[in-house]
PDB file of N, CA and C in Angstrom:
ATOM      1  N   MET U   1    -123.371  26.942 -18.274  1.00 52.00           N
ATOM      2  CA  MET U   1    -123.255  28.076 -19.167  1.00 52.00           C
ATOM      3  C   MET U   1    -121.787  28.255 -19.552  1.00 52.00           C
ATOM      4  N   SER U   2    -121.543  28.649 -20.762  1.00 61.00           N
ATOM      5  CA  SER U   2    -120.187  28.797 -21.287  1.00 61.00           C
ATOM      6  C   SER U   2    -119.489  30.004 -20.677  1.00 61.00           C
ATOM      7  N   GLU U   3    -118.197  29.844 -20.437  1.00 80.00           N
ATOM      8  CA  GLU U   3    -117.386  30.944 -19.913  1.00 80.00           C
ATOM      9  C   GLU U   3    -116.605  31.631 -21.026  1.00 80.00           C
ATOM     10  N   LYS U   4    -116.879  31.304 -22.278  1.00 90.00           N
ATOM     11  CA  LYS U   4    -116.149  31.865 -23.414  1.00 90.00           C
ATOM     12  C   LYS U   4    -116.508  33.328 -23.608  1.00 90.00           C
ATOM     13  N   THR U   5    -115.518  34.103 -24.038  1.00 93.00           N
ATOM     14  CA  THR U   5    -115.709  35.514 -24.336  1.00 93.00           C
ATOM     15  C   THR U   5    -115.451  35.744 -25.821  1.00 93.00           C
ATOM     16  N   LEU U   6    -116.357  36.441 -26.490  1.00 93.00           N
ATOM     17  CA  LEU U   6    -116.178  36.784 -27.898  1.00 93.00           C
ATOM     18  C   LEU U   6    -115.261  37.997 -27.979  1.00 93.00           C
ATOM     19  N   THR U   7    -114.156  37.865 -28.711  1.00 95.00           N
ATOM     20  CA  THR U   7    -113.167  38.936 -28.807  1.00 95.00           C
ATOM     21  C   THR U   7    -113.143  39.532 -30.211  1.00 95.00           C
ATOM     22  N   ARG U   8    -112.369  40.605 -30.352  1.00 95.00           N
ATOM     23  CA  ARG U   8    -112.180  41.223 -31.673  1.00 95.00           C
ATOM     24  C   ARG U   8    -111.596  40.207 -32.655  1.00 95.00           C
ATOM     25  N   MET U   9    -110.666  39.405 -32.172  1.00 95.00           N
ATOM     26  CA  MET U   9    -110.033  38.392 -33.030  1.00 95.00           C
ATOM     27  C   MET U   9    -111.063  37.361 -33.492  1.00 95.00           C
ATOM     28  N   ASP U  10    -111.974  36.977 -32.611  1.00 95.00           N
ATOM     29  CA  ASP U  10    -113.033  36.033 -32.989  1.00 95.00           C
ATOM     30  C   ASP U  10    -113.910  36.625 -34.088  1.00 95.00           C
ATOM     31  N   LEU U  11    -114.256  37.903 -33.950  1.00 95.00           N
ATOM     32  CA  LEU U  11    -115.061  38.560 -34.974  1.00 95.00           C
ATOM     33  C   LEU U  11    -114.309  38.622 -36.306  1.00 95.00           C
ATOM     34  N   SER U  12    -113.028  38.966 -36.242  1.00 95.00           N
ATOM     35  CA  SER U  12    -112.208  39.025 -37.455  1.00 95.00           C
ATOM     36  C   SER U  12    -112.120  37.661 -38.123  1.00 95.00           C
ATOM     37  N   ASP U  13    -111.921  36.619 -37.337  1.00 95.00           N
ATOM     38  CA  ASP U  13    -111.841  35.261 -37.886  1.00 95.00           C
ATOM     39  C   ASP U  13    -113.154  34.844 -38.533  1.00 95.00           C
ATOM     40  N   ALA U  14    -114.285  35.207 -37.923  1.00 95.00           N
ATOM     41  CA  ALA U  14    -115.590  34.872 -38.493  1.00 95.00           C
ATOM     42  C   ALA U  14    -115.781  35.574 -39.836  1.00 95.00           C
ATOM     43  N   ILE U  15    -115.386  36.831 -39.922  1.00 94.00           N
ATOM     44  CA  ILE U  15    -115.491  37.565 -41.192  1.00 94.00           C
ATOM     45  C   ILE U  15    -114.562  36.934 -42.229  1.00 94.00           C
ATOM     46  N   PHE U  16    -113.361  36.567 -41.814  1.00 94.00           N
ATOM     47  CA  PHE U  16    -112.401  35.916 -42.711  1.00 94.00           C
ATOM     48  C   PHE U  16    -112.999  34.629 -43.289  1.00 94.00           C
ATOM     49  N   ARG U  17    -113.592  33.801 -42.426  1.00 95.00           N
ATOM     50  CA  ARG U  17    -114.142  32.509 -42.867  1.00 95.00           C
ATOM     51  C   ARG U  17    -115.426  32.663 -43.670  1.00 95.00           C
ATOM     52  N   GLU U  18    -116.344  33.530 -43.218  1.00 94.00           N
ATOM     53  CA  GLU U  18    -117.673  33.572 -43.815  1.00 94.00           C
ATOM     54  C   GLU U  18    -117.799  34.543 -44.981  1.00 94.00           C
ATOM     55  N   VAL U  19    -117.023  35.626 -44.982  1.00 93.00           N
ATOM     56  CA  VAL U  19    -117.125  36.620 -46.047  1.00 93.00           C
ATOM     57  C   VAL U  19    -116.029  36.422 -47.083  1.00 93.00           C
ATOM     58  N   GLY U  20    -114.875  35.961 -46.622  1.00 90.00           N
ATOM     59  CA  GLY U  20    -113.791  35.719 -47.552  1.00 90.00           C
ATOM     60  C   GLY U  20    -112.791  36.847 -47.661  1.00 90.00           C
ATOM     61  N   LEU U  21    -112.898  37.848 -46.810  1.00 91.00           N
ATOM     62  CA  LEU U  21    -111.874  38.900 -46.798  1.00 91.00           C
ATOM     63  C   LEU U  21    -110.575  38.327 -46.232  1.00 91.00           C
ATOM     64  N   SER U  22    -109.473  38.969 -46.543  1.00 94.00           N
ATOM     65  CA  SER U  22    -108.204  38.536 -45.950  1.00 94.00           C
ATOM     66  C   SER U  22    -108.265  38.792 -44.447  1.00 94.00           C
ATOM     67  N   ARG U  23    -107.385  38.122 -43.705  1.00 94.00           N
ATOM     68  CA  ARG U  23    -107.370  38.307 -42.243  1.00 94.00           C
ATOM     69  C   ARG U  23    -107.114  39.772 -41.888  1.00 94.00           C
ATOM     70  N   ASN U  24    -106.212  40.411 -42.626  1.00 95.00           N
ATOM     71  CA  ASN U  24    -105.883  41.813 -42.365  1.00 95.00           C
ATOM     72  C   ASN U  24    -107.086  42.718 -42.646  1.00 95.00           C
ATOM     73  N   ASP U  25    -107.750  42.493 -43.785  1.00 95.00           N
ATOM     74  CA  ASP U  25    -108.927  43.292 -44.134  1.00 95.00           C
ATOM     75  C   ASP U  25    -110.061  43.073 -43.133  1.00 95.00           C
ATOM     76  N   ALA U  26    -110.254  41.834 -42.709  1.00 95.00           N
ATOM     77  CA  ALA U  26    -111.302  41.520 -41.742  1.00 95.00           C
ATOM     78  C   ALA U  26    -111.025  42.230 -40.417  1.00 95.00           C
ATOM     79  N   SER U  27    -109.776  42.230 -39.998  1.00 95.00           N
ATOM     80  CA  SER U  27    -109.398  42.900 -38.756  1.00 95.00           C
ATOM     81  C   SER U  27    -109.620  44.402 -38.862  1.00 95.00           C
ATOM     82  N   GLN U  28    -109.239  44.988 -39.996  1.00 97.00           N
ATOM     83  CA  GLN U  28    -109.448  46.423 -40.210  1.00 97.00           C
ATOM     84  C   GLN U  28    -110.933  46.771 -40.232  1.00 97.00           C
ATOM     85  N   LEU U  29    -111.764  45.891 -40.801  1.00 96.00           N
ATOM     86  CA  LEU U  29    -113.207  46.115 -40.836  1.00 96.00           C
ATOM     87  C   LEU U  29    -113.786  46.139 -39.426  1.00 96.00           C
ATOM     88  N   VAL U  30    -113.395  45.171 -38.600  1.00 96.00           N
ATOM     89  CA  VAL U  30    -113.879  45.131 -37.219  1.00 96.00           C
ATOM     90  C   VAL U  30    -113.457  46.398 -36.475  1.00 96.00           C
ATOM     91  N   GLU U  31    -112.202  46.785 -36.614  1.00 97.00           N
ATOM     92  CA  GLU U  31    -111.702  47.989 -35.945  1.00 97.00           C
ATOM     93  C   GLU U  31    -112.451  49.236 -36.418  1.00 97.00           C
ATOM     94  N   SER U  32    -112.730  49.308 -37.710  1.00 97.00           N
ATOM     95  CA  SER U  32    -113.436  50.458 -38.269  1.00 97.00           C
ATOM     96  C   SER U  32    -114.859  50.557 -37.714  1.00 97.00           C
ATOM     97  N   VAL U  33    -115.557  49.435 -37.667  1.00 96.00           N
ATOM     98  CA  VAL U  33    -116.930  49.427 -37.146  1.00 96.00           C
ATOM     99  C   VAL U  33    -116.937  49.846 -35.677  1.00 96.00           C
ATOM    100  N   LEU U  34    -116.031  49.265 -34.881  1.00 96.00           N
ATOM    101  CA  LEU U  34    -115.968  49.613 -33.466  1.00 96.00           C
ATOM    102  C   LEU U  34    -115.599  51.083 -33.265  1.00 96.00           C
ATOM    103  N   GLN U  35    -114.727  51.603 -34.107  1.00 97.00           N
ATOM    104  CA  GLN U  35    -114.338  53.015 -34.008  1.00 97.00           C
ATOM    105  C   GLN U  35    -115.517  53.934 -34.322  1.00 97.00           C
ATOM    106  N   HIS U  36    -116.289  53.591 -35.365  1.00 97.00           N
ATOM    107  CA  HIS U  36    -117.468  54.395 -35.712  1.00 97.00           C
ATOM    108  C   HIS U  36    -118.480  54.382 -34.568  1.00 97.00           C
ATOM    109  N   MET U  37    -118.685  53.208 -33.961  1.00 97.00           N
ATOM    110  CA  MET U  37    -119.615  53.107 -32.839  1.00 97.00           C
ATOM    111  C   MET U  37    -119.128  53.952 -31.657  1.00 97.00           C
ATOM    112  N   SER U  38    -117.845  53.843 -31.339  1.00 97.00           N
ATOM    113  CA  SER U  38    -117.273  54.606 -30.225  1.00 97.00           C
ATOM    114  C   SER U  38    -117.386  56.106 -30.462  1.00 97.00           C
ATOM    115  N   ASP U  39    -117.049  56.538 -31.671  1.00 97.00           N
ATOM    116  CA  ASP U  39    -117.113  57.967 -31.999  1.00 97.00           C
ATOM    117  C   ASP U  39    -118.537  58.504 -31.837  1.00 97.00           C
ATOM    118  N   ALA U  40    -119.519  57.729 -32.286  1.00 97.00           N
ATOM    119  CA  ALA U  40    -120.912  58.160 -32.174  1.00 97.00           C
ATOM    120  C   ALA U  40    -121.319  58.271 -30.705  1.00 97.00           C
ATOM    121  N   LEU U  41    -120.914  57.316 -29.893  1.00 96.00           N
ATOM    122  CA  LEU U  41    -121.273  57.347 -28.474  1.00 96.00           C
ATOM    123  C   LEU U  41    -120.595  58.505 -27.751  1.00 96.00           C
ATOM    124  N   VAL U  42    -119.335  58.778 -28.081  1.00 96.00           N
ATOM    125  CA  VAL U  42    -118.627  59.905 -27.476  1.00 96.00           C
ATOM    126  C   VAL U  42    -119.332  61.212 -27.821  1.00 96.00           C
ATOM    127  N   ALA U  43    -119.882  61.286 -29.038  1.00 95.00           N
ATOM    128  CA  ALA U  43    -120.595  62.491 -29.478  1.00 95.00           C
ATOM    129  C   ALA U  43    -122.003  62.567 -28.896  1.00 95.00           C
ATOM    130  N   GLY U  44    -122.405  61.575 -28.117  1.00 93.00           N
ATOM    131  CA  GLY U  44    -123.717  61.589 -27.484  1.00 93.00           C
ATOM    132  C   GLY U  44    -124.827  61.000 -28.335  1.00 93.00           C
ATOM    133  N   GLU U  45    -124.474  60.373 -29.452  1.00 96.00           N
ATOM    134  CA  GLU U  45    -125.474  59.759 -30.329  1.00 96.00           C
ATOM    135  C   GLU U  45    -125.807  58.353 -29.841  1.00 96.00           C
ATOM    136  N   GLN U  46    -126.983  57.866 -30.234  1.00 96.00           N
ATOM    137  CA  GLN U  46    -127.339  56.476 -29.982  1.00 96.00           C
ATOM    138  C   GLN U  46    -126.776  55.613 -31.103  1.00 96.00           C
ATOM    139  N   VAL U  47    -126.443  54.377 -30.779  1.00 97.00           N
ATOM    140  CA  VAL U  47    -126.039  53.400 -31.790  1.00 97.00           C
ATOM    141  C   VAL U  47    -127.089  52.300 -31.759  1.00 97.00           C
ATOM    142  N   LYS U  48    -127.892  52.243 -32.812  1.00 97.00           N
ATOM    143  CA  LYS U  48    -129.001  51.295 -32.879  1.00 97.00           C
ATOM    144  C   LYS U  48    -128.690  50.252 -33.944  1.00 97.00           C
ATOM    145  N   ILE U  49    -128.617  48.991 -33.531  1.00 96.00           N
ATOM    146  CA  ILE U  49    -128.351  47.889 -34.447  1.00 96.00           C
ATOM    147  C   ILE U  49    -129.601  47.017 -34.481  1.00 96.00           C
ATOM    148  N   SER U  50    -130.255  47.001 -35.630  1.00 95.00           N
ATOM    149  CA  SER U  50    -131.511  46.286 -35.787  1.00 95.00           C
ATOM    150  C   SER U  50    -131.372  44.828 -35.375  1.00 95.00           C
ATOM    151  N   SER U  51    -132.346  44.313 -34.659  1.00 94.00           N
ATOM    152  CA  SER U  51    -132.407  42.931 -34.168  1.00 94.00           C
ATOM    153  C   SER U  51    -131.331  42.605 -33.143  1.00 94.00           C
ATOM    154  N   PHE U  52    -130.591  43.591 -32.693  1.00 96.00           N
ATOM    155  CA  PHE U  52    -129.557  43.373 -31.684  1.00 96.00           C
ATOM    156  C   PHE U  52    -129.841  44.216 -30.449  1.00 96.00           C
ATOM    157  N   GLY U  53    -129.800  45.551 -30.608  1.00 97.00           N
ATOM    158  CA  GLY U  53    -130.084  46.413 -29.477  1.00 97.00           C
ATOM    159  C   GLY U  53    -129.598  47.824 -29.716  1.00 97.00           C
ATOM    160  N   THR U  54    -129.698  48.648 -28.659  1.00 98.00           N
ATOM    161  CA  THR U  54    -129.340  50.057 -28.740  1.00 98.00           C
ATOM    162  C   THR U  54    -128.352  50.413 -27.639  1.00 98.00           C
ATOM    163  N   PHE U  55    -127.244  51.015 -28.045  1.00 97.00           N
ATOM    164  CA  PHE U  55    -126.262  51.551 -27.108  1.00 97.00           C
ATOM    165  C   PHE U  55    -126.537  53.043 -26.995  1.00 97.00           C
ATOM    166  N   SER U  56    -126.516  53.578 -25.777  1.00 97.00           N
ATOM    167  CA  SER U  56    -126.698  55.010 -25.609  1.00 97.00           C
ATOM    168  C   SER U  56    -125.918  55.485 -24.389  1.00 97.00           C
ATOM    169  N   VAL U  57    -125.706  56.802 -24.334  1.00 96.00           N
ATOM    170  CA  VAL U  57    -124.990  57.419 -23.225  1.00 96.00           C
ATOM    171  C   VAL U  57    -126.009  58.159 -22.381  1.00 96.00           C
ATOM    172  N   ARG U  58    -125.986  57.917 -21.084  1.00 96.00           N
ATOM    173  CA  ARG U  58    -126.896  58.569 -20.148  1.00 96.00           C
ATOM    174  C   ARG U  58    -126.119  59.515 -19.261  1.00 96.00           C
ATOM    175  N   GLU U  59    -126.693  60.666 -19.022  1.00 95.00           N
ATOM    176  CA  GLU U  59    -126.096  61.632 -18.102  1.00 95.00           C
ATOM    177  C   GLU U  59    -126.672  61.375 -16.714  1.00 95.00           C
ATOM    178  N   LYS U  60    -125.828  61.031 -15.772  1.00 95.00           N
ATOM    179  CA  LYS U  60    -126.296  60.801 -14.406  1.00 95.00           C
ATOM    180  C   LYS U  60    -125.980  62.035 -13.570  1.00 95.00           C
ATOM    181  N   ALA U  61    -126.935  62.473 -12.806  1.00 95.00           N
ATOM    182  CA  ALA U  61    -126.792  63.679 -11.985  1.00 95.00           C
ATOM    183  C   ALA U  61    -125.949  63.386 -10.746  1.00 95.00           C
ATOM    184  N   ALA U  62    -125.439  64.454 -10.159  1.00 95.00           N
ATOM    185  CA  ALA U  62    -124.714  64.324  -8.900  1.00 95.00           C
ATOM    186  C   ALA U  62    -125.697  63.867  -7.826  1.00 95.00           C
ATOM    187  N   ARG U  63    -125.197  63.081  -6.889  1.00 95.00           N
ATOM    188  CA  ARG U  63    -126.060  62.617  -5.803  1.00 95.00           C
ATOM    189  C   ARG U  63    -125.205  62.321  -4.586  1.00 95.00           C
ATOM    190  N   VAL U  64    -125.857  62.059  -3.486  1.00 95.00           N
ATOM    191  CA  VAL U  64    -125.152  61.724  -2.254  1.00 95.00           C
ATOM    192  C   VAL U  64    -125.249  60.218  -2.064  1.00 95.00           C
ATOM    193  N   GLY U  65    -124.099  59.574  -1.927  1.00 94.00           N
ATOM    194  CA  GLY U  65    -124.052  58.149  -1.658  1.00 94.00           C
ATOM    195  C   GLY U  65    -123.675  57.923  -0.204  1.00 94.00           C
ATOM    196  N   ARG U  66    -123.595  56.666   0.175  1.00 94.00           N
ATOM    197  CA  ARG U  66    -123.256  56.352   1.553  1.00 94.00           C
ATOM    198  C   ARG U  66    -122.253  55.198   1.575  1.00 94.00           C
ATOM    199  N   ASN U  67    -121.187  55.377   2.339  1.00 92.00           N
ATOM    200  CA  ASN U  67    -120.220  54.304   2.534  1.00 92.00           C
ATOM    201  C   ASN U  67    -120.895  53.237   3.384  1.00 92.00           C
ATOM    202  N   PRO U  68    -121.077  52.016   2.845  1.00 92.00           N
ATOM    203  CA  PRO U  68    -121.815  51.002   3.593  1.00 92.00           C
ATOM    204  C   PRO U  68    -121.098  50.547   4.872  1.00 92.00           C
ATOM    205  N   LYS U  69    -119.798  50.692   4.898  1.00 93.00           N
ATOM    206  CA  LYS U  69    -119.037  50.241   6.071  1.00 93.00           C
ATOM    207  C   LYS U  69    -119.135  51.237   7.233  1.00 93.00           C
ATOM    208  N   THR U  70    -119.013  52.531   6.917  1.00 94.00           N
ATOM    209  CA  THR U  70    -118.985  53.548   7.977  1.00 94.00           C
ATOM    210  C   THR U  70    -120.290  54.323   8.090  1.00 94.00           C
ATOM    211  N   GLY U  71    -121.125  54.279   7.051  1.00 92.00           N
ATOM    212  CA  GLY U  71    -122.358  55.055   7.063  1.00 92.00           C
ATOM    213  C   GLY U  71    -122.146  56.516   6.693  1.00 92.00           C
ATOM    214  N   GLU U  72    -120.899  56.879   6.399  1.00 95.00           N
ATOM    215  CA  GLU U  72    -120.562  58.265   6.060  1.00 95.00           C
ATOM    216  C   GLU U  72    -121.134  58.625   4.690  1.00 95.00           C
ATOM    217  N   GLU U  73    -121.712  59.831   4.604  1.00 95.00           N
ATOM    218  CA  GLU U  73    -122.222  60.305   3.324  1.00 95.00           C
ATOM    219  C   GLU U  73    -121.065  60.763   2.445  1.00 95.00           C
ATOM    220  N   VAL U  74    -121.135  60.369   1.162  1.00 93.00           N
ATOM    221  CA  VAL U  74    -120.069  60.690   0.214  1.00 93.00           C
ATOM    222  C   VAL U  74    -120.709  61.266  -1.047  1.00 93.00           C
ATOM    223  N   PRO U  75    -120.242  62.431  -1.515  1.00 94.00           N
ATOM    224  CA  PRO U  75    -120.817  62.981  -2.752  1.00 94.00           C
ATOM    225  C   PRO U  75    -120.351  62.167  -3.967  1.00 94.00           C
ATOM    226  N   ILE U  76    -121.276  61.887  -4.872  1.00 94.00           N
ATOM    227  CA  ILE U  76    -120.961  61.195  -6.119  1.00 94.00           C
ATOM    228  C   ILE U  76    -121.122  62.217  -7.231  1.00 94.00           C
ATOM    229  N   ASN U  77    -120.062  62.440  -7.979  1.00 95.00           N
ATOM    230  CA  ASN U  77    -120.036  63.454  -9.037  1.00 95.00           C
ATOM    231  C   ASN U  77    -120.928  63.059 -10.211  1.00 95.00           C
ATOM    232  N   PRO U  78    -121.410  64.056 -10.966  1.00 95.00           N
ATOM    233  CA  PRO U  78    -122.179  63.732 -12.179  1.00 95.00           C
ATOM    234  C   PRO U  78    -121.261  63.037 -13.185  1.00 95.00           C
ATOM    235  N   ARG U  79    -121.847  62.156 -13.972  1.00 96.00           N
ATOM    236  CA  ARG U  79    -121.029  61.411 -14.929  1.00 96.00           C
ATOM    237  C   ARG U  79    -121.881  60.905 -16.088  1.00 96.00           C
ATOM    238  N   ARG U  80    -121.190  60.485 -17.128  1.00 96.00           N
ATOM    239  CA  ARG U  80    -121.842  59.876 -18.286  1.00 96.00           C
ATOM    240  C   ARG U  80    -121.604  58.378 -18.210  1.00 96.00           C
ATOM    241  N   VAL U  81    -122.659  57.596 -18.442  1.00 96.00           N
ATOM    242  CA  VAL U  81    -122.524  56.144 -18.411  1.00 96.00           C
ATOM    243  C   VAL U  81    -123.072  55.551 -19.704  1.00 96.00           C
ATOM    244  N   LEU U  82    -122.468  54.470 -20.125  1.00 96.00           N
ATOM    245  CA  LEU U  82    -122.893  53.762 -21.327  1.00 96.00           C
ATOM    246  C   LEU U  82    -123.945  52.734 -20.943  1.00 96.00           C
ATOM    247  N   THR U  83    -125.057  52.716 -21.675  1.00 97.00           N
ATOM    248  CA  THR U  83    -126.098  51.731 -21.419  1.00 97.00           C
ATOM    249  C   THR U  83    -126.374  50.949 -22.697  1.00 97.00           C
ATOM    250  N   PHE U  84    -126.853  49.723 -22.517  1.00 97.00           N
ATOM    251  CA  PHE U  84    -127.242  48.880 -23.638  1.00 97.00           C
ATOM    252  C   PHE U  84    -128.626  48.343 -23.363  1.00 97.00           C
ATOM    253  N   ARG U  85    -129.488  48.483 -24.341  1.00 97.00           N
ATOM    254  CA  ARG U  85    -130.839  47.933 -24.232  1.00 97.00           C
ATOM    255  C   ARG U  85    -131.023  46.934 -25.368  1.00 97.00           C
ATOM    256  N   PRO U  86    -131.125  45.639 -25.044  1.00 97.00           N
ATOM    257  CA  PRO U  86    -131.274  44.631 -26.100  1.00 97.00           C
ATOM    258  C   PRO U  86    -132.637  44.725 -26.781  1.00 97.00           C
ATOM    259  N   SER U  87    -132.684  44.340 -28.050  1.00 96.00           N
ATOM    260  CA  SER U  87    -133.954  44.319 -28.782  1.00 96.00           C
ATOM    261  C   SER U  87    -134.792  43.140 -28.282  1.00 96.00           C
ATOM    262  N   HIS U  88    -136.068  43.163 -28.616  1.00 96.00           N
ATOM    263  CA  HIS U  88    -136.947  42.060 -28.220  1.00 96.00           C
ATOM    264  C   HIS U  88    -136.477  40.753 -28.856  1.00 96.00           C
ATOM    265  N   LEU U  89    -136.018  40.808 -30.098  1.00 94.00           N
ATOM    266  CA  LEU U  89    -135.529  39.606 -30.769  1.00 94.00           C
ATOM    267  C   LEU U  89    -134.312  39.034 -30.044  1.00 94.00           C
ATOM    268  N   MET U  90    -133.398  39.904 -29.600  1.00 94.00           N
ATOM    269  CA  MET U  90    -132.216  39.437 -28.881  1.00 94.00           C
ATOM    270  C   MET U  90    -132.617  38.821 -27.543  1.00 94.00           C
ATOM    271  N   LYS U  91    -133.547  39.467 -26.851  1.00 95.00           N
ATOM    272  CA  LYS U  91    -134.031  38.912 -25.582  1.00 95.00           C
ATOM    273  C   LYS U  91    -134.622  37.522 -25.785  1.00 95.00           C
ATOM    274  N   GLU U  92    -135.397  37.360 -26.842  1.00 94.00           N
ATOM    275  CA  GLU U  92    -136.015  36.053 -27.135  1.00 94.00           C
ATOM    276  C   GLU U  92    -134.963  35.009 -27.469  1.00 94.00           C
ATOM    277  N   ARG U  93    -133.949  35.380 -28.261  1.00 92.00           N
ATOM    278  CA  ARG U  93    -132.885  34.434 -28.615  1.00 92.00           C
ATOM    279  C   ARG U  93    -132.116  33.977 -27.382  1.00 92.00           C
ATOM    280  N   VAL U  94    -131.793  34.923 -26.511  1.00 92.00           N
ATOM    281  CA  VAL U  94    -131.047  34.587 -25.289  1.00 92.00           C
ATOM    282  C   VAL U  94    -131.898  33.701 -24.388  1.00 92.00           C
ATOM    283  N   ALA U  95    -133.177  34.037 -24.234  1.00 92.00           N
ATOM    284  CA  ALA U  95    -134.062  33.234 -23.397  1.00 92.00           C
ATOM    285  C   ALA U  95    -134.229  31.822 -23.961  1.00 92.00           C
ATOM    286  N   ALA U  96    -134.338  31.706 -25.275  1.00 91.00           N
ATOM    287  CA  ALA U  96    -134.473  30.391 -25.899  1.00 91.00           C
ATOM    288  C   ALA U  96    -133.203  29.567 -25.724  1.00 91.00           C
ATOM    289  N   GLY U  97    -132.055  30.238 -25.716  1.00 84.00           N
ATOM    290  CA  GLY U  97    -130.788  29.526 -25.518  1.00 84.00           C
ATOM    291  C   GLY U  97    -130.646  28.976 -24.119  1.00 84.00           C
ATOM    292  N   ASN U  98    -131.305  29.599 -23.146  1.00 70.00           N
ATOM    293  CA  ASN U  98    -131.237  29.134 -21.756  1.00 70.00           C
ATOM    294  C   ASN U  98    -132.056  27.871 -21.522  1.00 70.00           C
ATOM    295  N   LYS U  99    -132.993  27.582 -22.402  1.00 68.00           N
ATOM    296  CA  LYS U  99    -133.894  26.433 -22.217  1.00 68.00           C
ATOM    297  C   LYS U  99    -133.255  25.118 -22.634  1.00 68.00           C
ATOM    298  N   SER U 100    -132.163  25.181 -23.400  1.00 52.00           N
ATOM    299  CA  SER U 100    -131.573  23.927 -23.885  1.00 52.00           C
ATOM    300  C   SER U 100    -130.682  23.269 -22.893  1.00 52.00           C
TER     301      SER U 100
END
């Protein structure tokens, strides 16, 4: 399996090559899209991208955890966590890629 990571620069370069925008415009477009997604998630909205998946923020309640080394109970504060649920099409594409 590949250890490559897709970065903002990779996305900008792909837009530059495939759409024909200048490198600067492509970079600004990527930043703008990511900013809109971040702003929506901070506001508690879902970000749903067709054929890709859904990003959402979940509110996790306070609970009691346990230190595995000492067995001591430790309170875990309530928090918001980001979750991603891939679409069925994305799941199928990833699974098909594993078969090759």
